[in-house]
Amino acid sequence: MHTNIPHLRKLAALAALLAITATASQRSLAQNIDLSTVPSRDSVQLTIYNSEDITLVRETRVISFKKGLNPLQFSWANTLIDPSSVELTILQPADKLELLDTTFPHDKPQMLYWNVQSEFDGEATVQITYFTSGITWSADYVAIADGDEATLDLEGFVRITNNSGEEYENAQVRLVVGTINLVEKIAQLAQIPASEVSEMEDLARRELKSQATREFFAKADKLAYDAATPTLAGMGGGELAEAKQIVKEGLSEYFIYTVEGTETIPNGWSKRLHSFEANDAPLKIEYRYRPREYGDQLVRMYLLANDEESHLGTTPLPDGVVRVFRNNGRDGLSYLAQQTVKYIPIGDKIELNLGVDPEVVFELVKKGVSREKIWTQIHNTNTFKLVGDDARREEENASVVGWADRTEYEQRIRNYTAKPIDVEIRRTYDGHIAFISGLEPKLHDYQTVELKTQVKPGEKETLDFTIVQQQGTNVKQNNVTLEAASKL
């Protein structure tokens, strides 16, 4: 059983301060303090931004004020709260209360005092906001293909970890996905180039970072808070939803995921929450050879998209680990693969690498090598001769300066599965290259040739092609050109 130790410590400290203040200060001041009205945290909201290890904490408390001066204490011992970010805002009645000053006592680190002047006796709602580090979140997914591998069920989860030193009970949780470009915003505030931000003094940079972060969260609130967040009165202690869901709010540079209901996240704990579920998403299988992405091997891929057709497409998918299974038809699942996916925008592809399929053999056979178009240069002259240009034999003091290497290949693909397979092959070549074949290749980029074919079940497909690479003075460019096999 856990206890809300930091929270209780903070409240106890507040009570102690009020008592000390009441004893040590003027008697008239003590008359304005009622220890029975020590406020408890009424509600709390966490907005977690992983990329900068920043979490905005927004607390609301209902406090009983007496007419006159009311000293309040806030402490954050043994937590990761940024003291420069702590702010008190009087929500209601704002016109009856005034925050006079904020004091950081030199002999009491990790503590501050607020002096609030009240025009009335009664309760008021205040909001305390601050930044803390140590709260993070991560996403993970479970993908389950049906037995025929025609459709896929995809479930998303978020795991929230609290190592901030503070316990947050019944907290509403929001997750920021995307980039807020804090460095650029700090540079704008400081009116300096972004490249000079790292050279700023630590204190100045922290203050501007705090200001930039507040502006970011203010903008996020303006666009998303009203729609995604319950009213102030409804923020505290609501009933937990039976099934947690993620509410998505699209912003210009990022997304805010609001976890429905509230969660208690004790310090040192992690909690995994269900975020979304998409069923029967159409699935395509493709075999790919892309050495730069998957290594020197043919891999099997599950392909779908983050779009409406896949019953997705309402939000980007954050970075995370995907565990892939297949329904084995015996009331069980077969584990296929696990991989980390990067941020997937709306409409983008979801590509899951299942690794090498032992039922598909992929091999490249070199059938022949020759050299042609050999040029020599006669020493100490600008005279060049193409070797074999005539039938005469003549001894010359010359060196080979240019030539072309011709290599013939046979790409063999054997399909031992029970279904036809679609195969995509991408081969990248450096230098001045001619790719010669009777196939239907296309250029993926200026150095990469792409071939596609389909292999029927139980059959073999052979793809013949020739590579001619210019060397020495023959090199005129640095790219691949496609040539028809008829030029062989």
GROMACS .gro file of C-alpha atoms in nm:
model
  488
    1MET     CA    1   0.000   0.000   0.000
    2HIS     CA    2   0.144   0.334  -0.095
    3THR     CA    3   0.104   0.663   0.085
    4ASN     CA    4   0.089   1.015  -0.043
    5ILE     CA    5   0.397   1.114   0.152
    6PRO     CA    6   0.515   1.418  -0.051
    7HIS     CA    7   0.163   1.549  -0.074
    8LEU     CA    8   0.103   1.507   0.297
    9ARG     CA    9   0.442   1.657   0.369
   10LYS     CA   10   0.353   1.961   0.168
   11LEU     CA   11   0.021   2.005   0.342
   12ALA     CA   12   0.174   1.944   0.682
   13ALA     CA   13   0.441   2.199   0.606
   14LEU     CA   14   0.170   2.444   0.511
   15ALA     CA   15  -0.007   2.388   0.838
   16ALA     CA   16   0.318   2.428   1.028
   17LEU     CA   17   0.402   2.748   0.849
   18LEU     CA   18   0.062   2.891   0.914
   19ALA     CA   19   0.102   2.801   1.279
   20ILE     CA   20   0.453   2.946   1.299
   21THR     CA   21   0.349   3.253   1.114
   22ALA     CA   22   0.049   3.298   1.337
   23THR     CA   23   0.268   3.269   1.649
   24ALA     CA   24   0.562   3.473   1.540
   25SER     CA   25   0.381   3.743   1.350
   26GLN     CA   26   0.154   4.013   1.472
   27ARG     CA   27  -0.150   3.902   1.666
   28SER     CA   28  -0.374   4.071   1.410
   29LEU     CA   29  -0.223   3.855   1.139
   30ALA     CA   30  -0.290   3.537   1.338
   31GLN     CA   31  -0.654   3.632   1.361
   32ASN     CA   32  -0.672   3.611   0.983
   33ILE     CA   33  -0.551   3.249   0.971
   34ASP     CA   34  -0.778   2.954   1.037
   35LEU     CA   35  -0.576   2.632   1.061
   36SER     CA   36  -0.888   2.424   1.008
   37THR     CA   37  -0.905   2.549   0.650
   38VAL     CA   38  -0.570   2.406   0.536
   39PRO     CA   39  -0.638   2.330   0.170
   40SER     CA   40  -0.609   1.990   0.014
   41ARG     CA   41  -0.540   1.936  -0.355
   42ASP     CA   42  -0.882   1.956  -0.519
   43SER     CA   43  -0.774   1.850  -0.865
   44VAL     CA   44  -0.455   1.807  -1.062
   45GLN     CA   45  -0.375   1.789  -1.432
   46LEU     CA   46  -0.049   1.667  -1.584
   47THR     CA   47   0.058   1.758  -1.937
   48ILE     CA   48   0.363   1.547  -2.017
   49TYR     CA   49   0.606   1.642  -2.291
   50ASN     CA   50   0.867   1.367  -2.325
   51SER     CA   51   1.105   1.529  -2.567
   52GLU     CA   52   1.206   1.801  -2.321
   53ASP     CA   53   1.141   1.606  -1.997
   54ILE     CA   54   0.888   1.869  -1.896
   55THR     CA   55   0.552   1.817  -1.733
   56LEU     CA   56   0.316   2.103  -1.666
   57VAL     CA   57   0.134   2.045  -1.337
   58ARG     CA   58  -0.185   2.238  -1.284
   59GLU     CA   59  -0.337   2.202  -0.936
   60THR     CA   60  -0.655   2.358  -0.805
   61ARG     CA   61  -0.726   2.404  -0.436
   62VAL     CA   62  -1.011   2.554  -0.242
   63ILE     CA   63  -0.879   2.771   0.041
   64SER     CA   64  -1.062   2.951   0.321
   65PHE     CA   65  -0.946   3.309   0.348
   66LYS     CA   66  -0.998   3.562   0.621
   67LYS     CA   67  -1.028   3.929   0.549
   68GLY     CA   68  -0.681   4.081   0.558
   69LEU     CA   69  -0.338   3.935   0.493
   70ASN     CA   70  -0.315   3.558   0.436
   71PRO     CA   71   0.033   3.401   0.417
   72LEU     CA   72   0.057   3.074   0.226
   73GLN     CA   73   0.344   2.833   0.193
   74PHE     CA   74   0.439   2.603  -0.092
   75SER     CA   75   0.727   2.352  -0.063
   76TRP     CA   76   0.875   2.096  -0.297
   77ALA     CA   77   1.149   1.921  -0.099
   78ASN     CA   78   1.287   1.602  -0.258
   79THR     CA   79   1.099   1.660  -0.580
   80LEU     CA   80   1.210   1.767  -0.928
   81ILE     CA   81   0.984   2.073  -0.940
   82ASP     CA   82   1.140   2.376  -1.112
   83PRO     CA   83   1.110   2.650  -0.843
   84SER     CA   84   1.132   2.929  -1.099
   85SER     CA   85   0.815   2.801  -1.261
   86VAL     CA   86   0.584   2.792  -0.958
   87GLU     CA   87   0.294   3.034  -0.993
   88LEU     CA   88  -0.025   3.104  -0.797
   89THR     CA   89  -0.336   3.225  -0.979
   90ILE     CA   90  -0.657   3.322  -0.805
   91LEU     CA   91  -0.943   3.179  -1.009
   92GLN     CA   92  -1.246   3.290  -0.814
   93PRO     CA   93  -1.340   3.529  -0.679
   94ALA     CA   94  -1.049   3.696  -0.852
   95ASP     CA   95  -1.174   4.046  -0.773
   96LYS     CA   96  -1.177   3.989  -0.396
   97LEU     CA   97  -0.823   3.855  -0.357
   98GLU     CA   98  -0.485   3.997  -0.452
   99LEU     CA   99  -0.150   3.822  -0.458
  100LEU     CA  100   0.084   4.078  -0.304
  101ASP     CA  101   0.420   3.908  -0.336
  102THR     CA  102   0.617   3.584  -0.355
  103THR     CA  103   0.909   3.528  -0.120
  104PHE     CA  104   1.182   3.267  -0.134
  105PRO     CA  105   1.332   3.250   0.220
  106HIS     CA  106   1.710   3.218   0.210
  107ASP     CA  107   1.722   2.981   0.511
  108LYS     CA  108   1.450   2.745   0.380
  109PRO     CA  109   1.538   2.600   0.042
  110GLN     CA  110   1.270   2.441  -0.171
  111MET     CA  111   1.001   2.659  -0.018
  112LEU     CA  112   0.821   2.983  -0.098
  113TYR     CA  113   0.563   3.209   0.064
  114TRP     CA  114   0.272   3.387  -0.098
  115ASN     CA  115   0.104   3.680   0.073
  116VAL     CA  116  -0.255   3.714  -0.038
  117GLN     CA  117  -0.472   4.012   0.059
  118SER     CA  118  -0.841   3.921   0.095
  119GLU     CA  119  -1.140   4.155   0.101
  120PHE     CA  120  -1.374   3.890   0.241
  121ASP     CA  121  -1.409   3.591   0.471
  122GLY     CA  122  -1.477   3.276   0.278
  123GLU     CA  123  -1.357   3.014   0.031
  124ALA     CA  124  -1.174   3.082  -0.291
  125THR     CA  125  -1.040   2.862  -0.567
  126VAL     CA  126  -0.675   2.903  -0.658
  127GLN     CA  127  -0.461   2.738  -0.918
  128ILE     CA  128  -0.097   2.643  -0.863
  129THR     CA  129   0.107   2.566  -1.173
  130TYR     CA  130   0.465   2.456  -1.212
  131PHE     CA  131   0.695   2.247  -1.424
  132THR     CA  132   0.851   1.927  -1.308
  133SER     CA  133   1.077   1.672  -1.467
  134GLY     CA  134   1.087   1.299  -1.402
  135ILE     CA  135   0.748   1.212  -1.551
  136THR     CA  136   0.763   1.030  -1.882
  137TRP     CA  137   0.542   0.829  -2.108
  138SER     CA  138   0.594   0.576  -2.383
  139ALA     CA  139   0.369   0.405  -2.634
  140ASP     CA  140   0.347   0.041  -2.731
  141TYR     CA  141   0.125  -0.155  -2.962
  142VAL     CA  142  -0.007  -0.508  -3.006
  143ALA     CA  143  -0.082  -0.621  -3.364
  144ILE     CA  144  -0.271  -0.945  -3.425
  145ALA     CA  145  -0.321  -1.076  -3.780
  146ASP     CA  146  -0.604  -1.312  -3.858
  147GLY     CA  147  -0.528  -1.670  -3.964
  148ASP     CA  148  -0.532  -1.582  -4.336
  149GLU     CA  149  -0.324  -1.271  -4.278
  150ALA     CA  150  -0.581  -1.061  -4.461
  151THR     CA  151  -0.667  -0.823  -4.176
  152LEU     CA  152  -0.498  -0.693  -3.863
  153ASP     CA  153  -0.623  -0.582  -3.523
  154LEU     CA  154  -0.409  -0.306  -3.373
  155GLU     CA  155  -0.425  -0.194  -3.009
  156GLY     CA  156  -0.234   0.100  -2.867
  157PHE     CA  157  -0.122   0.160  -2.510
  158VAL     CA  158   0.061   0.432  -2.320
  159ARG     CA  159   0.279   0.371  -2.017
  160ILE     CA  160   0.325   0.662  -1.776
  161THR     CA  161   0.620   0.656  -1.536
  162ASN     CA  162   0.648   0.891  -1.241
  163ASN     CA  163   0.993   0.947  -1.091
  164SER     CA  164   0.933   1.312  -1.007
  165GLY     CA  165   0.944   1.266  -0.630
  166GLU     CA  166   0.581   1.374  -0.599
  167GLU     CA  167   0.265   1.163  -0.597
  168TYR     CA  168  -0.027   1.276  -0.810
  169GLU     CA  169  -0.360   1.137  -0.700
  170ASN     CA  170  -0.662   1.133  -0.932
  171ALA     CA  171  -0.473   1.327  -1.195
  172GLN     CA  172  -0.602   1.407  -1.538
  173VAL     CA  173  -0.325   1.313  -1.779
  174ARG     CA  174  -0.245   1.471  -2.115
  175LEU     CA  175   0.035   1.358  -2.343
  176VAL     CA  176   0.212   1.580  -2.595
  177VAL     CA  177   0.317   1.415  -2.922
  178GLY     CA  178   0.528   1.614  -3.161
  179THR     CA  179   0.785   1.891  -3.155
  180ILE     CA  180   0.746   2.234  -3.001
  181ASN     CA  181   1.091   2.360  -3.109
  182LEU     CA  182   1.183   2.512  -2.775
  183VAL     CA  183   1.528   2.614  -2.895
  184GLU     CA  184   1.378   2.830  -3.170
  185LYS     CA  185   1.128   2.984  -2.930
  186ILE     CA  186   1.404   3.062  -2.679
  187ALA     CA  187   1.603   3.223  -2.959
  188GLN     CA  188   1.302   3.435  -3.055
  189LEU     CA  189   1.254   3.551  -2.697
  190ALA     CA  190   1.625   3.628  -2.658
  191GLN     CA  191   1.638   3.784  -3.005
  192ILE     CA  192   1.943   3.582  -3.098
  193PRO     CA  193   2.010   3.313  -3.360
  194ALA     CA  194   1.911   2.960  -3.258
  195SER     CA  195   2.275   2.854  -3.289
  196GLU     CA  196   2.364   3.083  -2.997
  197VAL     CA  197   2.107   2.947  -2.750
  198SER     CA  198   2.349   2.683  -2.620
  199GLU     CA  199   2.600   2.959  -2.541
  200MET     CA  200   2.359   3.148  -2.312
  201GLU     CA  201   2.410   3.153  -1.937
  202ASP     CA  202   2.226   2.868  -1.767
  203LEU     CA  203   2.000   3.091  -1.558
  204ALA     CA  204   1.894   3.307  -1.851
  205ARG     CA  205   1.833   3.002  -2.070
  206ARG     CA  206   1.626   2.831  -1.799
  207GLU     CA  207   1.411   3.141  -1.751
  208LEU     CA  208   1.348   3.177  -2.124
  209LYS     CA  209   1.285   2.805  -2.154
  210SER     CA  210   1.027   2.831  -1.879
  211GLN     CA  211   0.864   3.127  -2.055
  212ALA     CA  212   0.869   2.951  -2.392
  213THR     CA  213   0.721   2.637  -2.241
  214ARG     CA  214   0.444   2.833  -2.072
  215GLU     CA  215   0.357   2.999  -2.401
  216PHE     CA  216   0.347   2.658  -2.567
  217PHE     CA  217   0.114   2.512  -2.307
  218ALA     CA  218  -0.102   2.826  -2.315
  219LYS     CA  219  -0.142   2.783  -2.689
  220ALA     CA  220  -0.221   2.416  -2.645
  221ASP     CA  221  -0.480   2.500  -2.383
  222LYS     CA  222  -0.643   2.759  -2.604
  223LEU     CA  223  -0.692   2.505  -2.880
  224ALA     CA  224  -0.759   2.191  -2.680
  225TYR     CA  225  -0.831   2.258  -2.314
  226ASP     CA  226  -1.191   2.372  -2.343
  227ALA     CA  227  -1.289   2.082  -2.567
  228ALA     CA  228  -1.091   1.804  -2.403
  229THR     CA  229  -1.103   1.895  -2.037
  230PRO     CA  230  -1.395   1.889  -1.796
  231THR     CA  231  -1.497   2.212  -1.633
  232LEU     CA  232  -1.304   2.332  -1.332
  233ALA     CA  233  -1.564   2.197  -1.095
  234GLY     CA  234  -1.558   1.863  -1.267
  235MET     CA  235  -1.183   1.814  -1.270
  236GLY     CA  236  -1.145   1.677  -0.924
  237GLY     CA  237  -1.212   1.323  -0.813
  238GLY     CA  238  -1.429   1.212  -1.100
  239GLU     CA  239  -1.528   0.850  -1.141
  240LEU     CA  240  -1.281   0.645  -1.336
  241ALA     CA  241  -1.401   0.543  -1.678
  242GLU     CA  242  -1.458   0.169  -1.714
  243ALA     CA  243  -1.252   0.160  -2.033
  244LYS     CA  244  -0.978   0.416  -2.073
  245GLN     CA  245  -0.959   0.592  -2.406
  246ILE     CA  246  -0.750   0.862  -2.560
  247VAL     CA  247  -0.915   1.184  -2.669
  248LYS     CA  248  -0.724   1.341  -2.952
  249GLU     CA  249  -0.686   1.708  -3.021
  250GLY     CA  250  -0.499   1.806  -3.334
  251LEU     CA  251  -0.276   2.111  -3.317
  252SER     CA  252  -0.047   2.262  -3.573
  253GLU     CA  253   0.286   2.111  -3.468
  254TYR     CA  254   0.187   1.844  -3.223
  255PHE     CA  255  -0.100   1.648  -3.079
  256ILE     CA  256  -0.243   1.642  -2.731
  257TYR     CA  257  -0.371   1.306  -2.612
  258THR     CA  258  -0.600   1.339  -2.313
  259VAL     CA  259  -0.647   1.021  -2.113
  260GLU     CA  260  -1.013   0.994  -2.028
  261GLY     CA  261  -1.096   1.004  -1.656
  262THR     CA  262  -0.831   1.039  -1.389
  263GLU     CA  263  -0.536   0.832  -1.274
  264THR     CA  264  -0.334   0.806  -0.957
  265ILE     CA  265   0.036   0.780  -1.039
  266PRO     CA  266   0.243   0.724  -0.723
  267ASN     CA  267   0.604   0.830  -0.723
  268GLY     CA  268   0.826   0.552  -0.855
  269TRP     CA  269   0.538   0.375  -1.027
  270SER     CA  270   0.449   0.310  -1.390
  271LYS     CA  271   0.099   0.266  -1.521
  272ARG     CA  272  -0.003   0.123  -1.861
  273LEU     CA  273  -0.325   0.256  -2.013
  274HIS     CA  274  -0.524   0.147  -2.315
  275SER     CA  275  -0.522   0.420  -2.578
  276PHE     CA  276  -0.702   0.295  -2.890
  277GLU     CA  277  -0.813  -0.011  -3.084
  278ALA     CA  278  -0.861  -0.067  -3.458
  279ASN     CA  279  -1.008  -0.395  -3.582
  280ASP     CA  280  -1.001  -0.568  -3.920
  281ALA     CA  281  -0.760  -0.327  -4.084
  282PRO     CA  282  -0.686  -0.446  -4.441
  283LEU     CA  283  -0.342  -0.602  -4.453
  284LYS     CA  284  -0.097  -0.640  -4.742
  285ILE     CA  285   0.206  -0.868  -4.739
  286GLU     CA  286   0.516  -0.778  -4.935
  287TYR     CA  287   0.866  -0.924  -4.950
  288ARG     CA  288   1.134  -0.659  -4.964
  289TYR     CA  289   1.504  -0.646  -5.036
  290ARG     CA  290   1.635  -0.310  -4.916
  291PRO     CA  291   1.988  -0.358  -4.779
  292ARG     CA  292   2.012  -0.007  -4.636
  293GLU     CA  293   1.694  -0.054  -4.430
  294TYR     CA  294   1.672  -0.425  -4.354
  295GLY     CA  295   2.022  -0.561  -4.412
  296ASP     CA  296   2.139  -0.796  -4.686
  297GLN     CA  297   1.830  -1.020  -4.675
  298LEU     CA  298   1.479  -1.053  -4.815
  299VAL     CA  299   1.227  -0.975  -4.539
  300ARG     CA  300   0.854  -1.027  -4.507
  301MET     CA  301   0.647  -0.717  -4.433
  302TYR     CA  302   0.298  -0.641  -4.305
  303LEU     CA  303   0.178  -0.319  -4.469
  304LEU     CA  304  -0.120  -0.102  -4.375
  305ALA     CA  305  -0.178   0.268  -4.330
  306ASN     CA  306  -0.273   0.513  -4.059
  307ASP     CA  307  -0.590   0.612  -4.242
  308GLU     CA  308  -0.967   0.572  -4.234
  309GLU     CA  309  -0.959   0.258  -4.449
  310SER     CA  310  -0.759   0.091  -4.173
  311HIS     CA  311  -1.003   0.226  -3.913
  312LEU     CA  312  -0.724   0.456  -3.797
  313GLY     CA  313  -0.619   0.796  -3.923
  314THR     CA  314  -0.763   1.018  -3.653
  315THR     CA  315  -0.425   1.092  -3.494
  316PRO     CA  316  -0.055   1.035  -3.552
  317LEU     CA  317   0.088   0.727  -3.383
  318PRO     CA  318   0.371   0.805  -3.139
  319ASP     CA  319   0.705   0.624  -3.137
  320GLY     CA  320   0.674   0.288  -2.973
  321VAL     CA  321   0.730  -0.085  -2.973
  322VAL     CA  322   0.499  -0.306  -3.180
  323ARG     CA  323   0.458  -0.672  -3.092
  324VAL     CA  324   0.316  -0.872  -3.380
  325PHE     CA  325   0.117  -1.195  -3.347
  326ARG     CA  326  -0.089  -1.417  -3.575
  327ASN     CA  327  -0.405  -1.606  -3.486
  328ASN     CA  328  -0.301  -1.970  -3.512
  329GLY     CA  329  -0.658  -2.096  -3.543
  330ARG     CA  330  -0.629  -2.302  -3.225
  331ASP     CA  331  -0.751  -2.037  -2.981
  332GLY     CA  332  -0.398  -1.913  -2.956
  333LEU     CA  333  -0.150  -1.667  -3.099
  334SER     CA  334   0.180  -1.723  -3.273
  335TYR     CA  335   0.449  -1.466  -3.199
  336LEU     CA  336   0.594  -1.322  -3.518
  337ALA     CA  337   0.812  -1.022  -3.442
  338GLN     CA  338   0.879  -0.714  -3.233
  339GLN     CA  339   1.005  -0.385  -3.366
  340THR     CA  340   1.025  -0.018  -3.280
  341VAL     CA  341   0.830   0.218  -3.504
  342LYS     CA  342   0.890   0.588  -3.535
  343TYR     CA  343   0.624   0.858  -3.525
  344ILE     CA  344   0.362   0.777  -3.793
  345PRO     CA  345   0.167   1.079  -3.921
  346ILE     CA  346  -0.194   1.055  -4.032
  347GLY     CA  347  -0.214   0.894  -4.375
  348ASP     CA  348   0.137   0.750  -4.359
  349LYS     CA  349   0.227   0.383  -4.396
  350ILE     CA  350   0.256   0.138  -4.109
  351GLU     CA  351   0.530  -0.108  -4.205
  352LEU     CA  352   0.600  -0.408  -3.983
  353ASN     CA  353   0.911  -0.612  -4.054
  354LEU     CA  354   0.859  -0.981  -3.976
  355GLY     CA  355   1.211  -1.083  -4.076
  356VAL     CA  356   1.331  -1.355  -4.312
  357ASP     CA  357   1.078  -1.613  -4.430
  358PRO     CA  358   1.249  -1.955  -4.444
  359GLU     CA  359   0.997  -2.064  -4.707
  360VAL     CA  360   1.127  -1.810  -4.957
  361VAL     CA  361   1.479  -1.850  -5.101
  362PHE     CA  362   1.647  -1.536  -5.233
  363GLU     CA  363   1.988  -1.555  -5.397
  364LEU     CA  364   2.196  -1.352  -5.639
  365VAL     CA  365   2.419  -1.543  -5.880
  366LYS     CA  366   2.702  -1.381  -6.074
  367LYS     CA  367   2.702  -1.532  -6.423
  368GLY     CA  368   2.990  -1.354  -6.593
  369VAL     CA  369   3.241  -1.070  -6.569
  370SER     CA  370   3.420  -0.889  -6.851
  371ARG     CA  371   3.600  -0.563  -6.921
  372GLU     CA  372   3.538  -0.341  -7.220
  373LYS     CA  373   3.593   0.006  -7.359
  374ILE     CA  374   3.953   0.011  -7.242
  375TRP     CA  375   4.133   0.336  -7.309
  376THR     CA  376   4.505   0.398  -7.291
  377GLN     CA  377   4.703   0.719  -7.279
  378ILE     CA  378   5.042   0.745  -7.444
  379HIS     CA  379   5.287   0.870  -7.185
  380ASN     CA  380   5.371   1.240  -7.185
  381THR     CA  381   5.105   1.313  -7.448
  382ASN     CA  382   4.738   1.390  -7.468
  383THR     CA  383   4.687   1.105  -7.705
  384PHE     CA  384   4.430   0.840  -7.608
  385LYS     CA  385   4.361   0.515  -7.786
  386LEU     CA  386   4.074   0.271  -7.752
  387VAL     CA  387   4.212  -0.082  -7.718
  388GLY     CA  388   4.099  -0.313  -7.999
  389ASP     CA  389   4.018  -0.026  -8.227
  390ASP     CA  390   4.222  -0.188  -8.505
  391ALA     CA  391   4.389  -0.519  -8.577
  392ARG     CA  392   4.747  -0.395  -8.570
  393ARG     CA  393   4.985  -0.479  -8.287
  394GLU     CA  394   5.204  -0.190  -8.191
  395GLU     CA  395   5.419  -0.147  -7.882
  396GLU     CA  396   5.358   0.190  -7.721
  397ASN     CA  397   5.470   0.347  -7.397
  398ALA     CA  398   5.116   0.391  -7.264
  399SER     CA  399   4.894   0.314  -6.960
  400VAL     CA  400   4.531   0.211  -6.918
  401VAL     CA  401   4.333   0.514  -6.795
  402GLY     CA  402   3.970   0.417  -6.849
  403TRP     CA  403   3.753   0.110  -6.886
  404ALA     CA  404   3.408  -0.040  -6.816
  405ASP     CA  405   3.337  -0.346  -6.601
  406ARG     CA  406   3.045  -0.556  -6.721
  407THR     CA  407   2.887  -0.803  -6.475
  408GLU     CA  408   2.593  -1.029  -6.554
  409TYR     CA  409   2.362  -1.137  -6.268
  410GLU     CA  410   2.076  -1.377  -6.214
  411GLN     CA  411   1.841  -1.300  -5.924
  412ARG     CA  412   1.666  -1.620  -5.817
  413ILE     CA  413   1.354  -1.628  -5.599
  414ARG     CA  414   1.197  -1.958  -5.494
  415ASN     CA  415   0.856  -1.950  -5.329
  416TYR     CA  416   0.780  -2.257  -5.116
  417THR     CA  417   0.474  -2.101  -4.951
  418ALA     CA  418   0.114  -2.187  -5.039
  419LYS     CA  419   0.039  -1.834  -5.168
  420PRO     CA  420   0.176  -1.611  -5.440
  421ILE     CA  421   0.419  -1.352  -5.306
  422ASP     CA  422   0.488  -0.997  -5.416
  423VAL     CA  423   0.858  -0.910  -5.416
  424GLU     CA  424   1.022  -0.570  -5.431
  425ILE     CA  425   1.399  -0.543  -5.484
  426ARG     CA  426   1.600  -0.226  -5.443
  427ARG     CA  427   1.970  -0.228  -5.530
  428THR     CA  428   2.191   0.075  -5.487
  429TYR     CA  429   2.503   0.140  -5.695
  430ASP     CA  430   2.774   0.402  -5.660
  431GLY     CA  431   2.938   0.565  -5.960
  432HIS     CA  432   2.863   0.581  -6.330
  433ILE     CA  433   2.632   0.281  -6.378
  434ALA     CA  434   2.420   0.139  -6.659
  435PHE     CA  435   2.152  -0.109  -6.545
  436ILE     CA  436   2.064  -0.325  -6.846
  437SER     CA  437   1.775  -0.571  -6.842
  438GLY     CA  438   1.466  -0.695  -7.017
  439LEU     CA  439   1.266  -0.637  -6.699
  440GLU     CA  440   1.065  -0.330  -6.610
  441PRO     CA  441   1.294  -0.155  -6.360
  442LYS     CA  442   1.250   0.199  -6.240
  443LEU     CA  443   1.472   0.439  -6.053
  444HIS     CA  444   1.385   0.483  -5.688
  445ASP     CA  445   1.649   0.753  -5.672
  446TYR     CA  446   1.953   0.849  -5.880
  447GLN     CA  447   2.155   0.557  -5.740
  448THR     CA  448   1.888   0.296  -5.668
  449VAL     CA  449   1.710   0.061  -5.907
  450GLU     CA  450   1.377  -0.090  -5.807
  451LEU     CA  451   1.234  -0.415  -5.945
  452LYS     CA  452   0.899  -0.574  -5.865
  453THR     CA  453   0.774  -0.919  -5.945
  454GLN     CA  454   0.531  -1.184  -5.825
  455VAL     CA  455   0.623  -1.545  -5.766
  456LYS     CA  456   0.355  -1.812  -5.773
  457PRO     CA  457   0.337  -2.073  -5.497
  458GLY     CA  458   0.586  -2.353  -5.542
  459GLU     CA  459   0.760  -2.183  -5.836
  460LYS     CA  460   1.086  -2.003  -5.908
  461GLU     CA  461   1.136  -1.664  -6.068
  462THR     CA  462   1.462  -1.564  -6.233
  463LEU     CA  463   1.550  -1.201  -6.300
  464ASP     CA  464   1.844  -1.140  -6.535
  465PHE     CA  465   2.024  -0.809  -6.548
  466THR     CA  466   2.366  -0.666  -6.629
  467ILE     CA  467   2.559  -0.392  -6.459
  468VAL     CA  468   2.810  -0.187  -6.657
  469GLN     CA  469   3.023   0.037  -6.438
  470GLN     CA  470   3.252   0.296  -6.596
  471GLN     CA  471   3.597   0.336  -6.439
  472GLY     CA  472   3.887   0.581  -6.463
  473THR     CA  473   3.858   0.845  -6.731
  474ASN     CA  474   3.542   0.677  -6.861
  475VAL     CA  475   3.347   0.809  -6.562
  476LYS     CA  476   3.133   1.101  -6.678
  477GLN     CA  477   2.859   1.106  -6.414
  478ASN     CA  478   2.760   0.965  -6.075
  479ASN     CA  479   2.423   0.803  -6.123
  480VAL     CA  480   2.242   0.502  -6.263
  481THR     CA  481   2.084   0.494  -6.606
  482LEU     CA  482   1.839   0.228  -6.723
  483GLU     CA  483   1.894   0.058  -7.056
  484ALA     CA  484   1.686  -0.201  -7.238
  485ALA     CA  485   1.829  -0.549  -7.278
  486SER     CA  486   1.824  -0.510  -7.655
  487LYS     CA  487   2.138  -0.296  -7.622
  488LEU     CA  488   2.333  -0.595  -7.492
   0.00000   0.00000   0.00000
